[in-house]
PDB file of C-alpha atoms in Angstrom:
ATOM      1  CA  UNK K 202      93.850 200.499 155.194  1.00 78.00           C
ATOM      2  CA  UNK K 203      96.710 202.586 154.083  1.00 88.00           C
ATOM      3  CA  UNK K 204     100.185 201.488 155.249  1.00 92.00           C
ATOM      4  CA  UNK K 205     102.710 204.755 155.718  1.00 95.00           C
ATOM      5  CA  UNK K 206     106.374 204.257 156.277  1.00 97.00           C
ATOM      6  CA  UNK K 207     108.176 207.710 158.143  1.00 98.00           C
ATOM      7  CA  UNK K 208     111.637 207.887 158.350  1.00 98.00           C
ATOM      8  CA  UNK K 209     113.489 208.553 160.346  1.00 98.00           C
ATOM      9  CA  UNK K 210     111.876 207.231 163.429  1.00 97.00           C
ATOM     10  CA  UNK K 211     114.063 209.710 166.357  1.00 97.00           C
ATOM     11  CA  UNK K 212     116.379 212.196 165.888  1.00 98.00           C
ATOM     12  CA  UNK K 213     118.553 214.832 168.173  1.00 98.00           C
ATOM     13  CA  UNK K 214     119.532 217.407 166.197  1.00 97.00           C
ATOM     14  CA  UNK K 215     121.630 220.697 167.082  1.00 97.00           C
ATOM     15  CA  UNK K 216     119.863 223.867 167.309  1.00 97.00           C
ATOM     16  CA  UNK K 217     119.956 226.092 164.326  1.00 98.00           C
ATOM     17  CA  UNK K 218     120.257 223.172 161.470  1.00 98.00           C
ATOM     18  CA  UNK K 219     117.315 221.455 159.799  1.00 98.00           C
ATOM     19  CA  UNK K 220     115.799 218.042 159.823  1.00 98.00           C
ATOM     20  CA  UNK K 221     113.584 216.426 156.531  1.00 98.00           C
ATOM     21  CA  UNK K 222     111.080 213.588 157.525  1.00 98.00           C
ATOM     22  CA  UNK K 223     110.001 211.417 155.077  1.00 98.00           C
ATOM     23  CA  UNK K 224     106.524 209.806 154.615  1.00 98.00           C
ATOM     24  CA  UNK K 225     105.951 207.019 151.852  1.00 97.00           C
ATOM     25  CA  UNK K 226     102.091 205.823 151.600  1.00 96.00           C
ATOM     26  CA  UNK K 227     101.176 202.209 150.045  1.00 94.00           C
ATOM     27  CA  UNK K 228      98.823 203.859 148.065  1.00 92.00           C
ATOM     28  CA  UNK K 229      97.701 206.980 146.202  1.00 92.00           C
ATOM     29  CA  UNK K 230      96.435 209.321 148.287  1.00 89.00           C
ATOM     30  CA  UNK K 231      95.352 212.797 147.717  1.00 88.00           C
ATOM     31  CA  UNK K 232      95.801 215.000 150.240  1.00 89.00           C
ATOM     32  CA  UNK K 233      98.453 213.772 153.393  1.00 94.00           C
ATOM     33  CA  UNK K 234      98.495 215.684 156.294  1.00 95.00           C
ATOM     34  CA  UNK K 235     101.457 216.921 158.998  1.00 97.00           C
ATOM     35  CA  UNK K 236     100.677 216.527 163.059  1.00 97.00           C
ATOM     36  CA  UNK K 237     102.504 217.854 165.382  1.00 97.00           C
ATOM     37  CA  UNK K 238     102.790 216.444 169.048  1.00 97.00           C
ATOM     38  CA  UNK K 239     104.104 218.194 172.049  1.00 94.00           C
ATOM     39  CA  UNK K 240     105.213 215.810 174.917  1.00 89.00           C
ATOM     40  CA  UNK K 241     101.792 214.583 176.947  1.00 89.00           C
ATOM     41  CA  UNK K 242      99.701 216.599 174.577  1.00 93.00           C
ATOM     42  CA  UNK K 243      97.523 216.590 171.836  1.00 95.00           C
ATOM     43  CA  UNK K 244      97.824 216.106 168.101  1.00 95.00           C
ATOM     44  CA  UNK K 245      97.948 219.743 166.493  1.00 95.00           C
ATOM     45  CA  UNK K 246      97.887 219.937 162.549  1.00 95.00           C
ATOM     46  CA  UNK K 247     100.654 221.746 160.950  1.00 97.00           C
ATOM     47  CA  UNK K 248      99.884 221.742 157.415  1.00 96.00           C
ATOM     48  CA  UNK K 249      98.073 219.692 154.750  1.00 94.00           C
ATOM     49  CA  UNK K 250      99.803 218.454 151.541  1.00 94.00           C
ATOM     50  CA  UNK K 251      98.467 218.732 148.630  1.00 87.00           C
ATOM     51  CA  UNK K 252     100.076 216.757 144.909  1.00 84.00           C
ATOM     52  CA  UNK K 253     100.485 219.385 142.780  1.00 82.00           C
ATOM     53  CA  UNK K 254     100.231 222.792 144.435  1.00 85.00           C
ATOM     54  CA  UNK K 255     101.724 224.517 147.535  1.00 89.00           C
ATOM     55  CA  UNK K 256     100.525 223.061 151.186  1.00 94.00           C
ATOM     56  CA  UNK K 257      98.000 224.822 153.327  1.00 94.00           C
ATOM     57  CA  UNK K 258      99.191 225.678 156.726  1.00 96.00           C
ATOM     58  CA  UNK K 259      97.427 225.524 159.999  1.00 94.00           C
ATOM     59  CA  UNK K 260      97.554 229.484 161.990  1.00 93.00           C
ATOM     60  CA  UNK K 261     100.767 228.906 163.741  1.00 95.00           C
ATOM     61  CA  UNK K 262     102.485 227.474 161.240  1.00 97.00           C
ATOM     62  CA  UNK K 263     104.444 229.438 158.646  1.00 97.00           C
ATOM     63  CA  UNK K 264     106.193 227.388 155.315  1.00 97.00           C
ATOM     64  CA  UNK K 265     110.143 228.873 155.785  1.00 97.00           C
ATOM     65  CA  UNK K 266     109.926 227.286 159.094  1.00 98.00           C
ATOM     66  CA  UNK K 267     108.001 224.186 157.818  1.00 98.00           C
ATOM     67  CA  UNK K 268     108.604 223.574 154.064  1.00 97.00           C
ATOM     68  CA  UNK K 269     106.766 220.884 153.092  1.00 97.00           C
ATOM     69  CA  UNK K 270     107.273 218.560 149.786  1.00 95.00           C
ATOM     70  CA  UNK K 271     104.251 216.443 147.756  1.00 95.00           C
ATOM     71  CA  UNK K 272     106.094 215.008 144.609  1.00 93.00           C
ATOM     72  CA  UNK K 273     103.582 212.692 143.430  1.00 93.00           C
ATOM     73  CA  UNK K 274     100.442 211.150 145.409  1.00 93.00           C
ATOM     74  CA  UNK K 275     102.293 208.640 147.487  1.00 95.00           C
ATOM     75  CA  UNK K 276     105.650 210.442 149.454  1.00 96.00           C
ATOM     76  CA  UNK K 277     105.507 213.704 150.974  1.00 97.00           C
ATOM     77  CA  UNK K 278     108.546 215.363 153.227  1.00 97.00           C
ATOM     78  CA  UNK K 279     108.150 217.809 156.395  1.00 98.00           C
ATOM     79  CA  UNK K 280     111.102 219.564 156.981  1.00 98.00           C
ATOM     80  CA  UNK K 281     111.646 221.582 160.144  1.00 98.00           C
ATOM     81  CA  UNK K 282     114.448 224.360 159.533  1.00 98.00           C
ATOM     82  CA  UNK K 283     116.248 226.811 162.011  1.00 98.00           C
ATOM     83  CA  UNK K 284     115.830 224.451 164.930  1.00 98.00           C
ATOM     84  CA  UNK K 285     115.121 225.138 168.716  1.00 97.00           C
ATOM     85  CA  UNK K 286     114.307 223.438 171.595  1.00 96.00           C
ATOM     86  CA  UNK K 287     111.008 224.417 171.236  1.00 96.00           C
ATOM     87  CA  UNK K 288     110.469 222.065 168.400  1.00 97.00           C
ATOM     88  CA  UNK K 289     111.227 218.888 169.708  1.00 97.00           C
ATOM     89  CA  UNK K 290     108.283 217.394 169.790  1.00 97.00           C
ATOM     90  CA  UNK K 291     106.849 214.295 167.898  1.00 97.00           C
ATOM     91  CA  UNK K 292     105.750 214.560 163.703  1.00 98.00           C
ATOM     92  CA  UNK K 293     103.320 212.227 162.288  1.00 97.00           C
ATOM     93  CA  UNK K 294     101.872 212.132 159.215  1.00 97.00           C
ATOM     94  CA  UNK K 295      98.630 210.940 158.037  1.00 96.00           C
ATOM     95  CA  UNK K 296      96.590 209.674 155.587  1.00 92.00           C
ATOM     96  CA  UNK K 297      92.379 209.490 155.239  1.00 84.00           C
ATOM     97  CA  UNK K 298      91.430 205.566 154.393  1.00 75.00           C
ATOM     98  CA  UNK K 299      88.568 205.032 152.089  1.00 61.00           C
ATOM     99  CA  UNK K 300      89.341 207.171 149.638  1.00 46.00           C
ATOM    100  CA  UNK K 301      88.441 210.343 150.764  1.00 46.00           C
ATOM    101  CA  UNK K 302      85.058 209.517 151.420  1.00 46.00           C
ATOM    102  CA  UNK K 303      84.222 210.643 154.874  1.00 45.00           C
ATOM    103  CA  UNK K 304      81.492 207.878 155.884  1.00 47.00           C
ATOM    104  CA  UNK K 305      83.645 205.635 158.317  1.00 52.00           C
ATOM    105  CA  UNK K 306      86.927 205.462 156.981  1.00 61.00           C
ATOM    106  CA  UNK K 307      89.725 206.519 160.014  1.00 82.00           C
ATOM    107  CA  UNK K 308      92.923 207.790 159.071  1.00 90.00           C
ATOM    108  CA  UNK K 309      96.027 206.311 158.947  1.00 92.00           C
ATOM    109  CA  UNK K 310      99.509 207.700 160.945  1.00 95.00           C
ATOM    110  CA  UNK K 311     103.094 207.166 160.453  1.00 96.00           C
ATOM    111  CA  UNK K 312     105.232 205.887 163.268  1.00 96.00           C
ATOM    112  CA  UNK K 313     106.146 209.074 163.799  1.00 97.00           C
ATOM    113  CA  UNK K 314     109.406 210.914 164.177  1.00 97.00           C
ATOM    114  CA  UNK K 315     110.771 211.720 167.742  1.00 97.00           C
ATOM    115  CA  UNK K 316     112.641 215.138 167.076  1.00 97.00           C
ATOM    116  CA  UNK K 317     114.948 216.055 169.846  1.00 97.00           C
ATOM    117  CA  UNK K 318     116.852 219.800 169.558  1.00 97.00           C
ATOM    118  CA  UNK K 319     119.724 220.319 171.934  1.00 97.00           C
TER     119      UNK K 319
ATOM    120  CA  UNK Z   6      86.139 226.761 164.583  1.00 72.00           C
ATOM    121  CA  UNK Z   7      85.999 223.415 166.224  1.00 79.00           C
ATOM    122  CA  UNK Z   8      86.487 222.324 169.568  1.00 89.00           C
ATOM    123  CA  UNK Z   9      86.583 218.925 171.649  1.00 94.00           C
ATOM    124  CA  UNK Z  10      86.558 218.079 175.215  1.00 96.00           C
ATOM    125  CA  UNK Z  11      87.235 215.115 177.231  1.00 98.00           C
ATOM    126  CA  UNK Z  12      88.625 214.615 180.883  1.00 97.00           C
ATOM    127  CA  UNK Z  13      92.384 214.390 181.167  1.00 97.00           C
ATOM    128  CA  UNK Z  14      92.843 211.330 182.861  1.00 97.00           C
ATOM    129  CA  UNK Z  15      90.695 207.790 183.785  1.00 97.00           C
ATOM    130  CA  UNK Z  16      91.605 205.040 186.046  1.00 97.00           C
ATOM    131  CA  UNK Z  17      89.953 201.600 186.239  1.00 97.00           C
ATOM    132  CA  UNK Z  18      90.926 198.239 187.550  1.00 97.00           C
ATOM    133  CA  UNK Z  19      91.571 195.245 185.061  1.00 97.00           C
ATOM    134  CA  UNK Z  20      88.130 193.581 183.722  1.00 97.00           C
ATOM    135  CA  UNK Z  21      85.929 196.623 184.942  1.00 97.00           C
ATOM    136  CA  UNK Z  22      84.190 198.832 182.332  1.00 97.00           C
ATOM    137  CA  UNK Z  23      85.321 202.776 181.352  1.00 98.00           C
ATOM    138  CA  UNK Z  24      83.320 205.330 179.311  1.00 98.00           C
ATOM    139  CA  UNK Z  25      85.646 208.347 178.493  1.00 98.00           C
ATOM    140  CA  UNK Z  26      83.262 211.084 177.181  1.00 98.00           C
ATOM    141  CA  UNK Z  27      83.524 214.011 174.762  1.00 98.00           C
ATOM    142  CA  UNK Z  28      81.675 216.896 173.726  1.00 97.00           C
ATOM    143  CA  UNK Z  29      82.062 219.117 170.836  1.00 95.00           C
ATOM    144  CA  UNK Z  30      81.054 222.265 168.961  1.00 92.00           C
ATOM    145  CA  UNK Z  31      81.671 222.304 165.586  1.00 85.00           C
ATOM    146  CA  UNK Z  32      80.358 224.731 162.766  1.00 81.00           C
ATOM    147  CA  UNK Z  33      79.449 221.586 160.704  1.00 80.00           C
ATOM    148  CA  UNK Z  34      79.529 217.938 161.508  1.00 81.00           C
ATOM    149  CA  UNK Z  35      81.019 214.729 160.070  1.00 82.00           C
ATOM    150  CA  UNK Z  36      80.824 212.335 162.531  1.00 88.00           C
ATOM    151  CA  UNK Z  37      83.233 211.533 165.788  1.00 93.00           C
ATOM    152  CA  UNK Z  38      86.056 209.108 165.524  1.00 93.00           C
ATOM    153  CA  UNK Z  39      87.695 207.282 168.550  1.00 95.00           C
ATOM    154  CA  UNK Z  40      91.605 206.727 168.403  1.00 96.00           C
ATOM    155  CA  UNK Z  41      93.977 204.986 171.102  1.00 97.00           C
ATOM    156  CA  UNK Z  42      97.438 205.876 171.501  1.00 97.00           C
ATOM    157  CA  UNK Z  43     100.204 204.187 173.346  1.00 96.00           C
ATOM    158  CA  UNK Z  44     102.947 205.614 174.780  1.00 93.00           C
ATOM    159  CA  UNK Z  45     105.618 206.435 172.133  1.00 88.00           C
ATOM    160  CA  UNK Z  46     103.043 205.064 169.223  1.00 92.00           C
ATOM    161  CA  UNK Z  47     101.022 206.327 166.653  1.00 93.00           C
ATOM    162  CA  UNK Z  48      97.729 206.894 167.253  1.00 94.00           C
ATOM    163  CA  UNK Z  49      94.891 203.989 165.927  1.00 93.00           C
ATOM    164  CA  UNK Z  50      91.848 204.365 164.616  1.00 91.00           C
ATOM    165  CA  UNK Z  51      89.031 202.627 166.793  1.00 92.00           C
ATOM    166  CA  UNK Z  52      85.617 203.789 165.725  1.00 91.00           C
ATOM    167  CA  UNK Z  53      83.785 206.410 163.784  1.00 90.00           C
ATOM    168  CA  UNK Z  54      79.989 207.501 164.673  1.00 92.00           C
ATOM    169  CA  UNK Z  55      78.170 209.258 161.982  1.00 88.00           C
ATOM    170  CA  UNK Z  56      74.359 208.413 163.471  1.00 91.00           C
ATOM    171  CA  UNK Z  57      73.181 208.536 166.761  1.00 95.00           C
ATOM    172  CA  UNK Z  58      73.220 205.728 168.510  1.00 96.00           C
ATOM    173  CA  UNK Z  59      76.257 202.747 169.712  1.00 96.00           C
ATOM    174  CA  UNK Z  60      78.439 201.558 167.300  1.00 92.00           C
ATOM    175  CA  UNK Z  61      80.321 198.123 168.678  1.00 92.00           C
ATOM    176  CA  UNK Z  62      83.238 196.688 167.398  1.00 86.00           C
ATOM    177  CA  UNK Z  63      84.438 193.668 170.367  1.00 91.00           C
ATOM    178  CA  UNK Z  64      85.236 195.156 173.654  1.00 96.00           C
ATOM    179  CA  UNK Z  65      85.406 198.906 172.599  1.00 96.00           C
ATOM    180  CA  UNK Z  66      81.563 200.714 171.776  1.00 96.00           C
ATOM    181  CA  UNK Z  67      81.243 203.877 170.799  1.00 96.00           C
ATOM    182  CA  UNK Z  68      78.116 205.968 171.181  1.00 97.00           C
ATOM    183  CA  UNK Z  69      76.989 209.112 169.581  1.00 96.00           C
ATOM    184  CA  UNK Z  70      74.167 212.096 169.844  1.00 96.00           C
ATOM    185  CA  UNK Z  71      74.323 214.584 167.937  1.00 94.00           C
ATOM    186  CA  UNK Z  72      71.416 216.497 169.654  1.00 94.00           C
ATOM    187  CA  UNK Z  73      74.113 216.743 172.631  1.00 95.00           C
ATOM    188  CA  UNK Z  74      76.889 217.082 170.887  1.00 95.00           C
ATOM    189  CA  UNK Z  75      78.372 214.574 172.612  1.00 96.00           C
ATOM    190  CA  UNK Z  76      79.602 210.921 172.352  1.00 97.00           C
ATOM    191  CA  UNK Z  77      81.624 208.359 174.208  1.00 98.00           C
ATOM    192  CA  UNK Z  78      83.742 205.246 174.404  1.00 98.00           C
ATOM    193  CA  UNK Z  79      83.144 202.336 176.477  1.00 98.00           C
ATOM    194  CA  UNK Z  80      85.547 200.054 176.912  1.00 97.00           C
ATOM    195  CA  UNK Z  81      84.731 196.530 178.491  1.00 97.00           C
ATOM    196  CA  UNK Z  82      86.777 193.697 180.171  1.00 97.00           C
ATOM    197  CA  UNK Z  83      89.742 196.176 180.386  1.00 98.00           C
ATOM    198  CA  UNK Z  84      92.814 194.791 180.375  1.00 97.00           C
ATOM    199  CA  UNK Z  85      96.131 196.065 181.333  1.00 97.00           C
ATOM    200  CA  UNK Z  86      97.278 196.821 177.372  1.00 97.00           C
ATOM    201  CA  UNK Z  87      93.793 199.485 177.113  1.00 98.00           C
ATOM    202  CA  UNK Z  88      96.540 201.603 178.967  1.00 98.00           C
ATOM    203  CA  UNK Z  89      96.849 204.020 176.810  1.00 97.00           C
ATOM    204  CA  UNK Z  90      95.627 207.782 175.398  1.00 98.00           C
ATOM    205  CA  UNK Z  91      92.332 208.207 173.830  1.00 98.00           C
ATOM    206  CA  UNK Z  92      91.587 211.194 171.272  1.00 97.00           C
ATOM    207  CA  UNK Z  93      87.990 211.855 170.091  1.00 97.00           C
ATOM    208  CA  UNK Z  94      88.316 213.795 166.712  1.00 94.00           C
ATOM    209  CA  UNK Z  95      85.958 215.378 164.639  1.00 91.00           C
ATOM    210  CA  UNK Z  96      86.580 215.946 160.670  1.00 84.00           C
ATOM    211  CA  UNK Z  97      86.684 219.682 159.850  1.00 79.00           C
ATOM    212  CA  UNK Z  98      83.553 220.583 157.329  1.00 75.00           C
ATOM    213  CA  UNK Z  99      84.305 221.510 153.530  1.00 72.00           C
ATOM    214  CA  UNK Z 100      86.422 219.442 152.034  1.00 69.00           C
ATOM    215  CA  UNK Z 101      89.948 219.736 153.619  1.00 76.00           C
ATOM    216  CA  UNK Z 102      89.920 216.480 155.112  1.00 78.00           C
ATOM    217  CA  UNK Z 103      91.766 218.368 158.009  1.00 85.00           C
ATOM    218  CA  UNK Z 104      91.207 216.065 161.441  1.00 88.00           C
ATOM    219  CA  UNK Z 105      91.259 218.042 164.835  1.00 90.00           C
ATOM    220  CA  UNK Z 106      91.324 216.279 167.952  1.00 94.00           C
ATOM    221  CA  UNK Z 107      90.533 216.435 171.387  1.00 95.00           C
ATOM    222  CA  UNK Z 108      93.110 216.860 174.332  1.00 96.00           C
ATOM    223  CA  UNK Z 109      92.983 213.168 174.985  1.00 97.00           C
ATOM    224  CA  UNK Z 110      92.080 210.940 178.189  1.00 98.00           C
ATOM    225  CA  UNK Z 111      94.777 209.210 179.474  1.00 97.00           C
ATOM    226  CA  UNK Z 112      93.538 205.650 180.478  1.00 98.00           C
ATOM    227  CA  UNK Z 113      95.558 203.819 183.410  1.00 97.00           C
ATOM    228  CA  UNK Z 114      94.168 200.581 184.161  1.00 98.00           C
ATOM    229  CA  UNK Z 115      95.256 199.214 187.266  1.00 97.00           C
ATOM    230  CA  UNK Z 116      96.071 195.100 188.738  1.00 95.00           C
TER     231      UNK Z 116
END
């Protein structure tokens, strides 16, 4: 399976400024996707990246709060701008296994990035 | 749109035997995956069911039917590590690949 590196792994950041997490895959993927993670809560998608045109975004989720990067088929960068408490929370990104073929094949997550805002 | 539910929480002693169900309604189906997160982790893939039927891979089984919409996990011989979340996910139809998950048991397993 897939092996993802995110960086940076935690984070407290001041309200108002802007944080860019990193994903880097093992692998060519095509599409990598962006999780969000509330304390105790679910996994909610934010947006899905996409090599070579803009990212789709989830209802919720607008890109000038969430710009999102896709370079080339194996990085992709989540930034969250114009911070607030109310985005601390925990980003993971992710990656389908198997090549996009959905007969078994789980997806793979980054460590994940523990945003605090203060 | 796409839904998934499963109970909030599940406690069980060491070496007794869990099932942590799920149903779902989905406008197309691709199959339920099983994934286990622990606190402050990333969460693991454990099992996909595309078929009815149980799918076993060592002490965690999985079992789907799709006439139900509805599947579980069972997890045997638990040990104290199985402490831990557990999503049930479905792929969203079409091909977005997008992956949308339940609200997730939380497993404790007790001494």
């Amino acid at each position: 399976s897939a092996v993802i590196s995110q960086k940076p792994s935690r984070d407290i950041c001041q309200r108002g400024t802007s944080l860019t997490i990193q994903c880097q895959v093992d692998s060519q993927v095509t599409m990598m996707f962006w999780y969000r993670q509330q304390p105790g809560q679910s996994l909610t998608l934010i947006a899905t990246a996409n090599q070579g045109s803009e990212a789709t975004y989830e209802s919720g989720f607008v890109i000038d709060k969430f710009p999102i990067s896709r370079p080339n088929l194996t990085f992709s960068t989540l930034t969250v701008s114009n911070m607030s408490p109310e985005d601390s929370s925990i980003y993971l990104c992710s990656v389908e296994d198997g090549g996009g073929e959905p007969v078994g094949y789980g997806y793979t997550f980054g460590s994940g990035t523990r945003l605090t805002v203060v | 749109g796409q839904s998934l539910e499963q109970p909030s929480e599940v406690t069980a002693v060491e070496g007794a035997i869990v099932q942590i169900n799920c149903t779902y309604q989905t406008s197309g189906f691709y199959g339920l995956s099983w994934y286990q997160q622990h606190d402050g982790g990333a969460p693991t893939f454990l099992s996909y069911n595309a078929l009815d039927g149980l799918e076993e891979t060592g002490r965690f089984s999985s079992f789907l039917s799709r006439s139900d919409s509805y599947g579980y996990l069972l997890l045997q011989e638990l040990q104290m590590k199985d402490s831990a979340s557990y999503f049930c996910a479905v792929r969203s139809p079409g091909n977005t690949g997008k992956l949308i998950f339940g609200q997730g048991t939380t497993l404790q397993v007790k001494p």
